[in-house]
XYZ file of C-alpha atoms in Angstrom:
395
model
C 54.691 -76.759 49.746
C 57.337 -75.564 47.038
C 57.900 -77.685 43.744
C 59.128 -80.789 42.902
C 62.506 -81.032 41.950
C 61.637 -82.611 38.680
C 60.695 -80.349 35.967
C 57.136 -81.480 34.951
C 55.489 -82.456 38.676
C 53.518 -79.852 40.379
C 51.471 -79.896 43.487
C 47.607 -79.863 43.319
C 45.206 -77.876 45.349
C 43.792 -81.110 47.066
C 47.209 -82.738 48.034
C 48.186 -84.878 45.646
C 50.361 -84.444 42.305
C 50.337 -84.153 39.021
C 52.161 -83.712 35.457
C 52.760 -81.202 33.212
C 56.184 -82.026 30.985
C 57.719 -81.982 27.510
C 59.693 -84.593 26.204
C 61.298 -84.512 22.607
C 58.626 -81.786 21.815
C 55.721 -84.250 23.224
C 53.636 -82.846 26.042
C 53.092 -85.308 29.090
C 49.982 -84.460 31.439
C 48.274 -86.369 34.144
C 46.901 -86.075 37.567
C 45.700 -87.847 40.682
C 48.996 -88.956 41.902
C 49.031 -89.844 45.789
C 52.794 -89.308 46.024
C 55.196 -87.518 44.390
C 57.200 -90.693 43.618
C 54.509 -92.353 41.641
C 54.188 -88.921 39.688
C 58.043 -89.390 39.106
C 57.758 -93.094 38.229
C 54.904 -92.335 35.429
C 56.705 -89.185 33.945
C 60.142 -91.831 33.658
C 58.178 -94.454 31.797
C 56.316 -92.039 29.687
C 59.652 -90.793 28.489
C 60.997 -94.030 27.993
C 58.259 -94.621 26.048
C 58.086 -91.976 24.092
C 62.341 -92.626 23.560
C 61.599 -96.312 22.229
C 58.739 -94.806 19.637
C 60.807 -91.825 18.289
C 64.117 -92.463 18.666
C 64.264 -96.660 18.219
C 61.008 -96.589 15.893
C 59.239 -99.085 18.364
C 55.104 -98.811 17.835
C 53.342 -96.856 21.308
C 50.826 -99.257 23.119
C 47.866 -97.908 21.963
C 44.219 -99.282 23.200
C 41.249 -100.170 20.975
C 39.653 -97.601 23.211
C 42.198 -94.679 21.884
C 41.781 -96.120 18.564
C 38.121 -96.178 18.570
C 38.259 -92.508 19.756
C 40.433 -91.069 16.722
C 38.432 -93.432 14.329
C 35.176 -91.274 15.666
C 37.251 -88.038 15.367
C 38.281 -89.000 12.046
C 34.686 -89.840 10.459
C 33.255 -86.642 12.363
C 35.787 -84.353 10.136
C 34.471 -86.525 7.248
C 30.923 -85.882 8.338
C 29.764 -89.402 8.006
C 25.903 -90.200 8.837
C 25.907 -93.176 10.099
C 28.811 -92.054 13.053
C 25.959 -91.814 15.663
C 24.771 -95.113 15.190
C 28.466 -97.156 14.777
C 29.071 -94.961 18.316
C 25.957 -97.226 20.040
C 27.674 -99.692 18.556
C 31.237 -99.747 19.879
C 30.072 -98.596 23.380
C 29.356 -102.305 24.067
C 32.518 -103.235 22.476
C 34.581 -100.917 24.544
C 33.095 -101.267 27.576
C 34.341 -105.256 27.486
C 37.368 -104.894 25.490
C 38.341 -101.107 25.314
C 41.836 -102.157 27.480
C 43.291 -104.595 25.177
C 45.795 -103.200 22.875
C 45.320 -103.017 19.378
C 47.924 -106.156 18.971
C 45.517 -108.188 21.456
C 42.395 -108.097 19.557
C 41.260 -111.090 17.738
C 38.510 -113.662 18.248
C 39.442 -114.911 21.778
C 39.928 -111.658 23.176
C 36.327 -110.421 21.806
C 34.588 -113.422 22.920
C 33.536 -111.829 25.753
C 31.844 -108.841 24.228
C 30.127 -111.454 21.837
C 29.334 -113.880 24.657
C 27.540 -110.980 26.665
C 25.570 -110.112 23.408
C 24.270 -113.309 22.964
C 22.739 -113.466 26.631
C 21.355 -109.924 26.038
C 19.177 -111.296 23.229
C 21.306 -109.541 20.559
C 20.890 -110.594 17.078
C 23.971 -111.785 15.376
C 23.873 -109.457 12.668
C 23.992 -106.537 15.333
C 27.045 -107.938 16.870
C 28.703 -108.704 13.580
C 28.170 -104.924 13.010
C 29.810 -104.111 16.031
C 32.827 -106.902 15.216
C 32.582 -104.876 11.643
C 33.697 -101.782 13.508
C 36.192 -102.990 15.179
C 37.625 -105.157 12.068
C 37.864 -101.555 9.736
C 39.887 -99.888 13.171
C 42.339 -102.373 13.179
C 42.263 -102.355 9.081
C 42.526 -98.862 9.117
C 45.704 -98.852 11.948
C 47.473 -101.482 9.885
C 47.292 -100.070 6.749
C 46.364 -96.190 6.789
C 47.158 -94.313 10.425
C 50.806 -94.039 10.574
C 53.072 -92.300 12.873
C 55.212 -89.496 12.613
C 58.211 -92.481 12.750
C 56.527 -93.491 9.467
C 55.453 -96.782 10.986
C 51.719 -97.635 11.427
C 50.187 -97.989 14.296
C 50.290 -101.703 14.269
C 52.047 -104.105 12.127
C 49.395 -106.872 11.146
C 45.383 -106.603 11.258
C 43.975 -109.421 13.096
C 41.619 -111.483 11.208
C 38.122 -111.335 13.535
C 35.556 -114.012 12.433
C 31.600 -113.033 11.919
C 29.282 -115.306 13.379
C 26.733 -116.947 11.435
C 23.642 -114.841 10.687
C 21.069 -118.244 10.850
C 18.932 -116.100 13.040
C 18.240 -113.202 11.128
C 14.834 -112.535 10.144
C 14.004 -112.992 6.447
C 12.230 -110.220 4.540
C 8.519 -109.939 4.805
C 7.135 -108.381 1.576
C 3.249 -107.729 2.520
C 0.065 -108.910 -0.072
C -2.331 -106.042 -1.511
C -4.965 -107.642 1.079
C -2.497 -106.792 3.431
C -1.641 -103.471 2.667
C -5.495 -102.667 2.704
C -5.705 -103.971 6.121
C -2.424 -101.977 7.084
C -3.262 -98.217 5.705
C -6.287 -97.830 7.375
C -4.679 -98.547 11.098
C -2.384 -95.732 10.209
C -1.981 -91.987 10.974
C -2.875 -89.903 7.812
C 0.423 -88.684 7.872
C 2.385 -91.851 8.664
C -0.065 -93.774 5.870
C 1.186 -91.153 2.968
C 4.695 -91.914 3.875
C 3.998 -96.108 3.679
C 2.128 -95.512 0.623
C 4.890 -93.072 -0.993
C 7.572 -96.308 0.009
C 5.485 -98.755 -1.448
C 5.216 -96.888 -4.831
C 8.973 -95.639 -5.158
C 10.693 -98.495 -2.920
C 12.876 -95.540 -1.242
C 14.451 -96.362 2.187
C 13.048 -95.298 5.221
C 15.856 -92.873 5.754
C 15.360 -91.375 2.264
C 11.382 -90.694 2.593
C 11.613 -89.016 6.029
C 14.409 -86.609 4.863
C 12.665 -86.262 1.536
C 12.990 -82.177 0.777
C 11.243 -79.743 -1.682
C 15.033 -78.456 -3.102
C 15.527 -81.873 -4.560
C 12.652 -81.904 -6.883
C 12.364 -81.272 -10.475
C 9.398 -81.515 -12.979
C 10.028 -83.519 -16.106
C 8.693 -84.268 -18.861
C 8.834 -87.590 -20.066
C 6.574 -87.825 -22.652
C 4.193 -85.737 -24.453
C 1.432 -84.484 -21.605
C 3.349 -86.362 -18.908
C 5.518 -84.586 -16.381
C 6.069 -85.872 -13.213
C 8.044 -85.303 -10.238
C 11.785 -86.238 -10.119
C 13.973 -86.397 -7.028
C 17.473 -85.946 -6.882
C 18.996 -87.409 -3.742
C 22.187 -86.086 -2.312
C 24.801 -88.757 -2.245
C 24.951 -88.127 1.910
C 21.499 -89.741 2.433
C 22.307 -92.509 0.162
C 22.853 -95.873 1.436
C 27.305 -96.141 0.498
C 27.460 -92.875 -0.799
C 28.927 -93.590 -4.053
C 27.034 -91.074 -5.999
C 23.723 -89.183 -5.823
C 20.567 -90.947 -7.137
C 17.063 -90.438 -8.831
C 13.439 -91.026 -7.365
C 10.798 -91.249 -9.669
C 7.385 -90.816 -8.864
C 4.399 -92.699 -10.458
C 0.773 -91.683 -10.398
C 0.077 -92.570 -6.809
C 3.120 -91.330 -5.234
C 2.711 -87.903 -7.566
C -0.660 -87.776 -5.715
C 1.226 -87.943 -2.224
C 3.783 -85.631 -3.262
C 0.956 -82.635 -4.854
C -1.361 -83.505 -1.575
C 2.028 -82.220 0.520
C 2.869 -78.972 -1.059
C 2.854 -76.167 0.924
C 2.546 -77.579 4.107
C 6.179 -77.067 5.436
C 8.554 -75.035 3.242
C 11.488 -77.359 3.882
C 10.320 -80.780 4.141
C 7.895 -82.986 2.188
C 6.378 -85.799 5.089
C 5.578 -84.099 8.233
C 3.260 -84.391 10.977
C 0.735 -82.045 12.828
C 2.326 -81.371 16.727
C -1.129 -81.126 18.707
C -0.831 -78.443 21.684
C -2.697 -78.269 24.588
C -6.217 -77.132 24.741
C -6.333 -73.299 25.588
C -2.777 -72.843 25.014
C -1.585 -69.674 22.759
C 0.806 -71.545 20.794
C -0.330 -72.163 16.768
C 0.098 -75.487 16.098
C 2.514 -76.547 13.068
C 4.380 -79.539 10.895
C 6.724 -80.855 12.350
C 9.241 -83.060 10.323
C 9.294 -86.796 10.784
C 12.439 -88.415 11.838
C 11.038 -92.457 11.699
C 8.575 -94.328 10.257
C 8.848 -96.794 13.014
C 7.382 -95.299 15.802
C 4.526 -96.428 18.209
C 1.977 -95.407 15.589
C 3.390 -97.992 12.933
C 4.164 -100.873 15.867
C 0.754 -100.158 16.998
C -1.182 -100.624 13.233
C 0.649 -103.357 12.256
C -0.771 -105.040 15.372
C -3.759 -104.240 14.813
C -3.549 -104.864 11.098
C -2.015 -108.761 12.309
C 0.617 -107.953 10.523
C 2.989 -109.292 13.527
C 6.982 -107.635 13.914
C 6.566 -105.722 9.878
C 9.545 -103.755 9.317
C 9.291 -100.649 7.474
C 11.823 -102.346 5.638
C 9.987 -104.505 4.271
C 8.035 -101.849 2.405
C 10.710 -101.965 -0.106
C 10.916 -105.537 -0.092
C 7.093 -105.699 -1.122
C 8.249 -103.003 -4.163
C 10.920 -104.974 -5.308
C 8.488 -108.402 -4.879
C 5.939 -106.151 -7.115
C 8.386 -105.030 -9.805
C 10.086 -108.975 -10.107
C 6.240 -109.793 -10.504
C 4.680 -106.874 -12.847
C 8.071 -108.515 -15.527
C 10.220 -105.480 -14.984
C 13.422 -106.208 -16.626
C 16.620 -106.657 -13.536
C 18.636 -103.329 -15.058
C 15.508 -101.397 -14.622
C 14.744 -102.827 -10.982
C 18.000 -101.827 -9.589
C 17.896 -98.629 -10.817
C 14.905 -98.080 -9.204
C 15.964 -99.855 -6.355
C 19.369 -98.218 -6.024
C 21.383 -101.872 -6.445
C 24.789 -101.468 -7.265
C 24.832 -101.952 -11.293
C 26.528 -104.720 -12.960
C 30.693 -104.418 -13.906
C 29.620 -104.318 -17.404
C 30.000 -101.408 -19.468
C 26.807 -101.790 -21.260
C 25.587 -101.878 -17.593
C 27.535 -98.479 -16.942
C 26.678 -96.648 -19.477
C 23.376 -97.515 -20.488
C 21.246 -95.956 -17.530
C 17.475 -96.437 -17.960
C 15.536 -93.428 -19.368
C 13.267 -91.598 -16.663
C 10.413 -92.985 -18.785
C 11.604 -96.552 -18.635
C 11.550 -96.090 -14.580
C 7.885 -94.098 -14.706
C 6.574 -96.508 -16.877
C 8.029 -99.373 -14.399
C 6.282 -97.953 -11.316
C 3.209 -97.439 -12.865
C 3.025 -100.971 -12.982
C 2.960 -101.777 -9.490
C 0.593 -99.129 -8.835
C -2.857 -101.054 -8.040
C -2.860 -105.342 -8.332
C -1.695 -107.110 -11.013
C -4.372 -109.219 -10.758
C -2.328 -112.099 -9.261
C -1.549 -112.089 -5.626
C 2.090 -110.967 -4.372
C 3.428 -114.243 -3.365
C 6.307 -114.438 -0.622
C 7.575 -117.868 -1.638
C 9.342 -118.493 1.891
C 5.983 -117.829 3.737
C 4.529 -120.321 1.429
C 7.109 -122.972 1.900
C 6.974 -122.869 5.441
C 2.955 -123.081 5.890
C 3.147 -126.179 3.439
C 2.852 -129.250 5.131
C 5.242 -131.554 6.720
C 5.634 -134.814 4.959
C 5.305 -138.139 6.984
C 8.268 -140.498 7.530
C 7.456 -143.619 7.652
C 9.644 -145.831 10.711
C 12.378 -148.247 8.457
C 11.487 -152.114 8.175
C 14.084 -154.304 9.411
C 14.820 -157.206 7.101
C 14.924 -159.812 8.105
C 12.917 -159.602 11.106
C 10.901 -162.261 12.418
C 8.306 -163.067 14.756
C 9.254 -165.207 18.073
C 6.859 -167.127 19.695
């Protein structure tokens, strides 16, 4: 079988055709073809194409699927953290609407990928994540990724509504009695970590990549040096700049009870190998808090669905309570900081934040109240059925 008489379409070993051409310095390749006239047919309209984009400055039909693709390449180069989990997230998003061109999206066309989500059980907030996603492709096509026509790849972004978050689950800061009941039902290892998040408020993410190069002794006061951690702006939440953990008393302990156990990483766990095997057992890092240990202890605790999350709620609950002053709570916290410039300028002292930590340390002697937990176990108040006036009696 000799080749095709158009330049481009070639023969393939099992029969049936397929393309290799340049166009206006573009490179045109598929396979798969049955016949050589449906090779020919796609190479003409891939040229036309190509004509109407770079010589008439028409847009190409591009797919939220290709556009999800460079938007992954893009953040990779960028090496964003989070790109593993928005992936999981537009998987379900592509698999529904990953055909639609980018000037087809908008709320009817991803009411299938939402209606599907719903009947998987799906919270909202998870699918507004997803809708998120797509949103900042089509933001960033409209506005940012342009081609080599100068154009961008498409002319308006489509305004996609959120749904409304009623059923996300409100934060559940725990009581000292419950923390008491919670530590014990926990793993050494797993309970130093809880305890460390109580004491600092860090994020989950924060405490199991916690590392021995960010720490620094300081002296705060006069025969008081504690230890200070400075985060890399990569493992904080945004990015916007790196940040400061302090450490009180108790979470000094934790941190002086972990040295030199693994020369990289501060919370780690002891892998267990089989009996009679030859390898030495070692630390292991820890990549979640939320693992079958922690679902398992807060069961047994009665703690019902905890979040680790909600660690930091409880610190934040405990700082509000112990009077810490807002400015100094968000520091600690790592809230954005107000727009003012006293706000920007005046940072609290390390000594400010020590001294506020040390206050949530052991019970203020009143009990950490969530007030939406109280609210709802209040009673109900009894309606009484509306009189009619002027009712009467008939014999």
């Amino acid at each position: 079988m000799g080749r095709a008489k158009t330049p481009g379409i070639y023969p393939s070993a099992d029969g049936s055709w397929q393309i290799d051409a340049w166009y206006k310095k573009r490179r045109i390749r598929s396979r798969g073809f049955p016949s050589f006239g449906e090779a020919e047919s796609y190479l003409i309209d891939q040229k036309a194409a190509l004509r109407r984009v770079l010589v008439m400055g028409e847009r190409p039909r591009i797919t939220l699927d290709a556009a999800a693709a460079h938007y992954v390449e893009e953040e990779a180069k960028r090496g964003k953290i989070s790109l593993a989990t928005e992936i999981a997230l537009l998987k379900p998003v592509i698999a529904h609407c990953g055909h639609l061109l980018l000037d087809q999206i908008g709320n009817q066309t991803l009411q299938p990928f939402v209606d599907e989500r719903l009947r998987a059980g799906r919270k909202t907030k998870t699918i507004n994540n997803a809708l998120s996603l797509v949103r900042r492709i089509c933001n960033l096509a409209a506005r940012e990724w342009r081609l080599e026509n100068g154009r961008t790849w498409l002319e308006t972004a489509p305004l996609i509504r959120m749904l409304d978050q009623s059923d996300q689950r409100p934060p559940h800061p725990i009581s000292w009695v419950q923390q008491r009941k919670l530590l014990p039902c926990l793993p050494p290892h797993l309970g130093k970590m809880v305890l460390f998040s109580l004491n600092t408020g860090a994020r989950e993410s924060v405490v199991c990549q916690l590392r021995w190069e960010w720490e620094r002794r300081i002296t705060i006061r006069k025969g008081v040096t504690v230890s200070v951690f400075v985060v890399p702006r990569r493992w904080v939440k945004g990015r916007k700049r790196e940040r400061i953990l302090v450490c009180n008393s108790v979470a000094q302990s934790i941190i002086d009870s972990q040295r030199g156990i693994h020369e990289e990483r501060v919370f780690t766990y002891h892998k267990q190998v089989k009996p009679g095997s030859d390898t030495i057992p070692t630390h292991k890092a820890v990549s979640s808090m939320n693992n079958t240990a922690w679902q398992r202890a807060r069961q047994e605790a009665g703690l019902g669905d905890l979040h680790v999350h909600d660690l930091r709620h409880t610190a934040g609950m405990r700082l509000r309570e112990a009077g810490v002053a807002e400015r100094t709570q968000d520091e600690i916290l790592w809230h954005s900081a107000g727009k003012t410039m006293t706000a920007h300028y005046a940072s609290a002292q390390l000594a400010e934040l020590h001294d506020a930590l040390e206050s949530i340390r052991r019970p203020s002697g009143r009990e950490s109240i969530n007030l939406l937990e109280i609210a709802r176990k209040g009673a109900p108040v009894p309606q009484k059925s509306p009189s009619v006036s002027g009712e009467r009696k008939t014999a």
